[in-house]
PDB file of C-alpha atoms in Angstrom:
ATOM      1  CA  MET P   1     188.491-100.479 -32.478  1.00  0.00           C
ATOM      2  CA  GLN P   2     185.320-102.139 -30.491  1.00  0.00           C
ATOM      3  CA  ILE P   3     182.178-100.638 -29.025  1.00  0.00           C
ATOM      4  CA  SER P   4     181.130-102.478 -25.806  1.00  0.00           C
ATOM      5  CA  THR P   5     178.042-104.167 -25.957  1.00  0.00           C
ATOM      6  CA  LYS P   6     176.363-100.625 -23.804  1.00  0.00           C
ATOM      7  CA  PHE P   7     175.341 -99.630 -27.177  1.00  0.00           C
ATOM      8  CA  THR P   8     173.887-102.828 -28.634  1.00  0.00           C
ATOM      9  CA  ILE P   9     171.850-102.837 -25.520  1.00  0.00           C
ATOM     10  CA  ALA P  10     170.784 -99.356 -25.328  1.00  0.00           C
ATOM     11  CA  ILE P  11     169.661-100.272 -28.894  1.00  0.00           C
ATOM     12  CA  HIS P  12     167.561-103.196 -27.589  1.00  0.00           C
ATOM     13  CA  VAL P  13     166.187-101.287 -24.715  1.00  0.00           C
ATOM     14  CA  LEU P  14     165.013 -98.331 -26.707  1.00  0.00           C
ATOM     15  CA  THR P  15     162.834-101.442 -29.395  1.00  0.00           C
ATOM     16  CA  ALA P  16     162.119-103.094 -26.779  1.00  0.00           C
ATOM     17  CA  VAL P  17     160.176-100.157 -24.771  1.00  0.00           C
ATOM     18  CA  ARG P  18     158.342 -99.780 -28.316  1.00  0.00           C
ATOM     19  CA  TYR P  19     157.290-103.261 -29.115  1.00  0.00           C
ATOM     20  CA  PHE P  20     156.073-103.569 -25.525  1.00  0.00           C
ATOM     21  CA  SER P  21     154.773-100.618 -24.288  1.00  0.00           C
ATOM     22  CA  GLN P  22     151.319-101.194 -25.658  1.00  0.00           C
ATOM     23  CA  ASP P  23     151.227-104.588 -23.609  1.00  0.00           C
ATOM     24  CA  TYR P  24     153.447-104.364 -20.300  1.00  0.00           C
ATOM     25  CA  LYS P  25     154.658-102.018 -18.032  1.00  0.00           C
ATOM     26  CA  ILE P  26     158.264-101.966 -18.673  1.00  0.00           C
ATOM     27  CA  THR P  27     160.708-102.005 -16.128  1.00  0.00           C
ATOM     28  CA  SER P  28     164.150-102.798 -16.069  1.00  0.00           C
ATOM     29  CA  ASP P  29     163.554-106.099 -14.750  1.00  0.00           C
ATOM     30  CA  PHE P  30     161.190-106.653 -17.844  1.00  0.00           C
ATOM     31  CA  LEU P  31     163.814-105.634 -19.909  1.00  0.00           C
ATOM     32  CA  ALA P  32     166.479-107.701 -18.550  1.00  0.00           C
ATOM     33  CA  GLY P  33     164.699-110.593 -19.032  1.00  0.00           C
ATOM     34  CA  SER P  34     164.157-110.044 -23.012  1.00  0.00           C
ATOM     35  CA  ILE P  35     168.334-109.137 -23.405  1.00  0.00           C
ATOM     36  CA  GLY P  36     169.288-111.176 -20.726  1.00  0.00           C
ATOM     37  CA  SER P  37     171.313-109.392 -18.710  1.00  0.00           C
ATOM     38  CA  ASN P  38     171.062-107.748 -15.284  1.00  0.00           C
ATOM     39  CA  PRO P  39     168.646-105.643 -14.086  1.00  0.00           C
ATOM     40  CA  VAL P  40     171.032-103.273 -12.509  1.00  0.00           C
ATOM     41  CA  ILE P  41     173.355-102.706 -16.083  1.00  0.00           C
ATOM     42  CA  ILE P  42     170.038-102.376 -17.426  1.00  0.00           C
ATOM     43  CA  ARG P  43     169.207 -99.339 -14.835  1.00  0.00           C
ATOM     44  CA  ASN P  44     172.425 -98.077 -15.255  1.00  0.00           C
ATOM     45  CA  ILE P  45     171.800 -97.785 -19.099  1.00  0.00           C
ATOM     46  CA  MET P  46     168.679 -96.758 -19.065  1.00  0.00           C
ATOM     47  CA  SER P  47     169.967 -93.612 -16.436  1.00  0.00           C
ATOM     48  CA  GLN P  48     171.808 -92.973 -19.710  1.00  0.00           C
ATOM     49  CA  LEU P  49     169.282 -93.086 -22.096  1.00  0.00           C
ATOM     50  CA  ARG P  50     167.175 -90.858 -19.722  1.00  0.00           C
ATOM     51  CA  GLU P  51     170.031 -88.211 -19.016  1.00  0.00           C
ATOM     52  CA  ALA P  52     170.211 -87.831 -22.881  1.00  0.00           C
ATOM     53  CA  GLY P  53     166.375 -87.144 -23.393  1.00  0.00           C
ATOM     54  CA  LEU P  54     165.796 -90.346 -25.227  1.00  0.00           C
ATOM     55  CA  ILE P  55     163.442 -92.160 -22.120  1.00  0.00           C
ATOM     56  CA  VAL P  56     161.299 -90.885 -19.518  1.00  0.00           C
ATOM     57  CA  VAL P  57     161.152 -92.769 -16.630  1.00  0.00           C
ATOM     58  CA  LYS P  58     158.039 -92.830 -13.867  1.00  0.00           C
ATOM     59  CA  ARG P  59     158.556 -95.071 -10.622  1.00  0.00           C
ATOM     60  CA  GLY P  60     155.654 -96.977  -9.314  1.00  0.00           C
ATOM     61  CA  PRO P  61     153.396 -97.579 -12.154  1.00  0.00           C
ATOM     62  CA  GLY P  62     154.576 -95.325 -15.180  1.00  0.00           C
ATOM     63  CA  GLY P  63     157.169 -97.614 -16.454  1.00  0.00           C
ATOM     64  CA  ILE P  64     159.450 -96.479 -19.474  1.00  0.00           C
ATOM     65  CA  THR P  65     158.511 -94.614 -22.121  1.00  0.00           C
ATOM     66  CA  ILE P  66     160.369 -93.288 -25.284  1.00  0.00           C
ATOM     67  CA  ASP P  67     160.870 -89.181 -25.231  1.00  0.00           C
ATOM     68  CA  ARG P  68     160.095 -89.107 -28.817  1.00  0.00           C
ATOM     69  CA  PRO P  69     159.782 -90.695 -32.361  1.00  0.00           C
ATOM     70  CA  LEU P  70     161.630 -93.384 -33.641  1.00  0.00           C
ATOM     71  CA  ALA P  71     162.721 -92.033 -36.584  1.00  0.00           C
ATOM     72  CA  GLU P  72     164.286 -89.039 -34.993  1.00  0.00           C
ATOM     73  CA  ILE P  73     166.507 -91.235 -32.572  1.00  0.00           C
ATOM     74  CA  THR P  74     169.819 -91.906 -34.647  1.00  0.00           C
ATOM     75  CA  PHE P  75     172.293 -94.274 -33.593  1.00  0.00           C
ATOM     76  CA  LEU P  76     174.692 -91.769 -33.083  1.00  0.00           C
ATOM     77  CA  ASP P  77     172.389 -90.510 -30.244  1.00  0.00           C
ATOM     78  CA  VAL P  78     172.389 -93.479 -28.598  1.00  0.00           C
ATOM     79  CA  TYR P  79     176.398 -93.990 -29.000  1.00  0.00           C
ATOM     80  CA  LYS P  80     176.397 -90.485 -27.318  1.00  0.00           C
ATOM     81  CA  ALA P  81     174.156 -91.571 -24.536  1.00  0.00           C
ATOM     82  CA  VAL P  82     176.395 -94.253 -23.650  1.00  0.00           C
ATOM     83  CA  GLU P  83     179.304 -95.009 -25.296  1.00  0.00           C
ATOM     84  CA  THR P  84     181.212 -91.922 -25.201  1.00  0.00           C
ATOM     85  CA  ASN P  85     183.725 -90.271 -22.040  1.00  0.00           C
ATOM     86  CA  SER P  86     183.330 -87.094 -20.545  1.00  0.00           C
ATOM     87  CA  ASP P  87     185.029 -85.362 -23.212  1.00  0.00           C
ATOM     88  CA  GLY P  88     183.457 -86.883 -26.213  1.00  0.00           C
ATOM     89  CA  ASN P  89     186.160 -88.012 -28.072  1.00  0.00           C
ATOM     90  CA  LEU P  90     185.932 -91.737 -29.900  1.00  0.00           C
ATOM     91  CA  PHE P  91     189.830 -92.137 -29.614  1.00  0.00           C
ATOM     92  CA  ARG P  92     191.653 -91.812 -26.350  1.00  0.00           C
ATOM     93  CA  PHE P  93     195.732 -90.132 -25.886  1.00  0.00           C
ATOM     94  CA  HIS P  94     197.810 -92.229 -24.134  1.00  0.00           C
ATOM     95  CA  GLU P  95     198.905 -89.592 -21.267  1.00  0.00           C
ATOM     96  CA  ASN P  96     202.518 -90.065 -20.830  1.00  0.00           C
ATOM     97  CA  PRO P  97     204.439 -90.015 -24.447  1.00  0.00           C
ATOM     98  CA  ASN P  98     208.082 -89.210 -23.580  1.00  0.00           C
ATOM     99  CA  PRO P  99     208.666 -85.579 -24.401  1.00  0.00           C
ATOM    100  CA  ALA P 100     212.288 -86.579 -24.474  1.00  0.00           C
ATOM    101  CA  CYS P 101     211.710 -88.357 -27.495  1.00  0.00           C
ATOM    102  CA  PRO P 102     211.098 -87.313 -31.185  1.00  0.00           C
ATOM    103  CA  VAL P 103     208.355 -89.474 -31.873  1.00  0.00           C
ATOM    104  CA  GLY P 104     206.709 -89.357 -28.054  1.00  0.00           C
ATOM    105  CA  ARG P 105     206.697 -85.652 -28.254  1.00  0.00           C
ATOM    106  CA  ASN P 106     204.955 -85.282 -31.777  1.00  0.00           C
ATOM    107  CA  ILE P 107     202.497 -88.146 -32.004  1.00  0.00           C
ATOM    108  CA  HIS P 108     199.896 -86.452 -30.806  1.00  0.00           C
ATOM    109  CA  GLN P 109     200.646 -83.886 -33.041  1.00  0.00           C
ATOM    110  CA  ALA P 110     200.810 -85.863 -35.789  1.00  0.00           C
ATOM    111  CA  LEU P 111     197.660 -88.221 -35.079  1.00  0.00           C
ATOM    112  CA  ASP P 112     195.118 -85.411 -33.964  1.00  0.00           C
ATOM    113  CA  LYS P 113     193.979 -84.517 -37.555  1.00  0.00           C
ATOM    114  CA  SER P 114     193.824 -88.096 -38.813  1.00  0.00           C
ATOM    115  CA  LEU P 115     191.711 -89.032 -35.571  1.00  0.00           C
ATOM    116  CA  ARG P 116     189.229 -86.173 -36.053  1.00  0.00           C
ATOM    117  CA  GLU P 117     188.537 -87.056 -39.390  1.00  0.00           C
ATOM    118  CA  ILE P 118     187.773 -90.791 -38.236  1.00  0.00           C
ATOM    119  CA  GLN P 119     185.385 -89.477 -35.417  1.00  0.00           C
ATOM    120  CA  GLN P 120     183.609 -87.392 -38.315  1.00  0.00           C
ATOM    121  CA  HIS P 121     183.420 -90.020 -40.514  1.00  0.00           C
ATOM    122  CA  PHE P 122     182.127 -92.423 -38.019  1.00  0.00           C
ATOM    123  CA  GLU P 123     179.500 -90.225 -36.614  1.00  0.00           C
ATOM    124  CA  GLU P 124     178.295 -88.971 -39.793  1.00  0.00           C
ATOM    125  CA  ASP P 125     177.664 -92.993 -40.444  1.00  0.00           C
ATOM    126  CA  LEU P 126     176.058 -93.141 -37.465  1.00  0.00           C
ATOM    127  CA  ARG P 127     173.409 -90.179 -38.312  1.00  0.00           C
ATOM    128  CA  HIS P 128     172.066 -92.304 -41.276  1.00  0.00           C
ATOM    129  CA  TYR P 129     170.433 -95.111 -39.191  1.00  0.00           C
ATOM    130  CA  THR P 130     167.456 -94.902 -36.598  1.00  0.00           C
ATOM    131  CA  LEU P 131     165.834 -96.494 -33.999  1.00  0.00           C
ATOM    132  CA  ALA P 132     162.842 -96.570 -36.906  1.00  0.00           C
ATOM    133  CA  ASP P 133     165.048 -98.590 -39.105  1.00  0.00           C
ATOM    134  CA  VAL P 134     165.528-101.188 -36.301  1.00  0.00           C
ATOM    135  CA  TYR P 135     162.255-101.434 -34.866  1.00  0.00           C
ATOM    136  CA  ASP P 136     160.939-102.030 -38.509  1.00  0.00           C
ATOM    137  CA  GLU P 137     162.957-104.852 -39.367  1.00  0.00           C
ATOM    138  CA  MET P 138     162.409-106.116 -36.060  1.00  0.00           C
ATOM    139  CA  VAL P 139     158.780-106.227 -36.579  1.00  0.00           C
ATOM    140  CA  GLU P 140     159.665-107.670 -39.590  1.00  0.00           C
ATOM    141  CA  ALA P 141     161.606-110.675 -38.297  1.00  0.00           C
ATOM    142  CA  VAL P 142     158.918-111.479 -35.694  1.00  0.00           C
ATOM    143  CA  ARG P 143     156.064-111.650 -38.867  1.00  0.00           C
ATOM    144  CA  ASN P 144     158.698-114.504 -40.821  1.00  0.00           C
ATOM    145  CA  GLU P 145     159.092-116.347 -37.193  1.00  0.00           C
TER     146      GLU P 145
END
């Protein structure tokens, strides 16, 4: 399994917003420069973060702000904002297993419990890390440069 870059870009966005917010107006172009990405990609991720209630975007001179303390934003919050499909399941099931095949007609039932448990463990692990953890590590790295 591989998580797309949207997750780490979203973490980068939130960390940069917090780090630079006192000195700069934070815009998608500003963030794209930090991330090394296209501003359109950043705007799409920002839209997802906004819809999840993690950031506030004010047009004009307002810029971007984080809507709650970093210690209250978990990796799971970010993951759910940018990575999950519409039904919230980590694993997507192939659509057309052959009902005439004994494996095809039973594979879904055989996998469902295991996949639910894996997703629960994964989400529990994500709950243990916050943006405050990342921010503190990043500030320490800047100090040690």
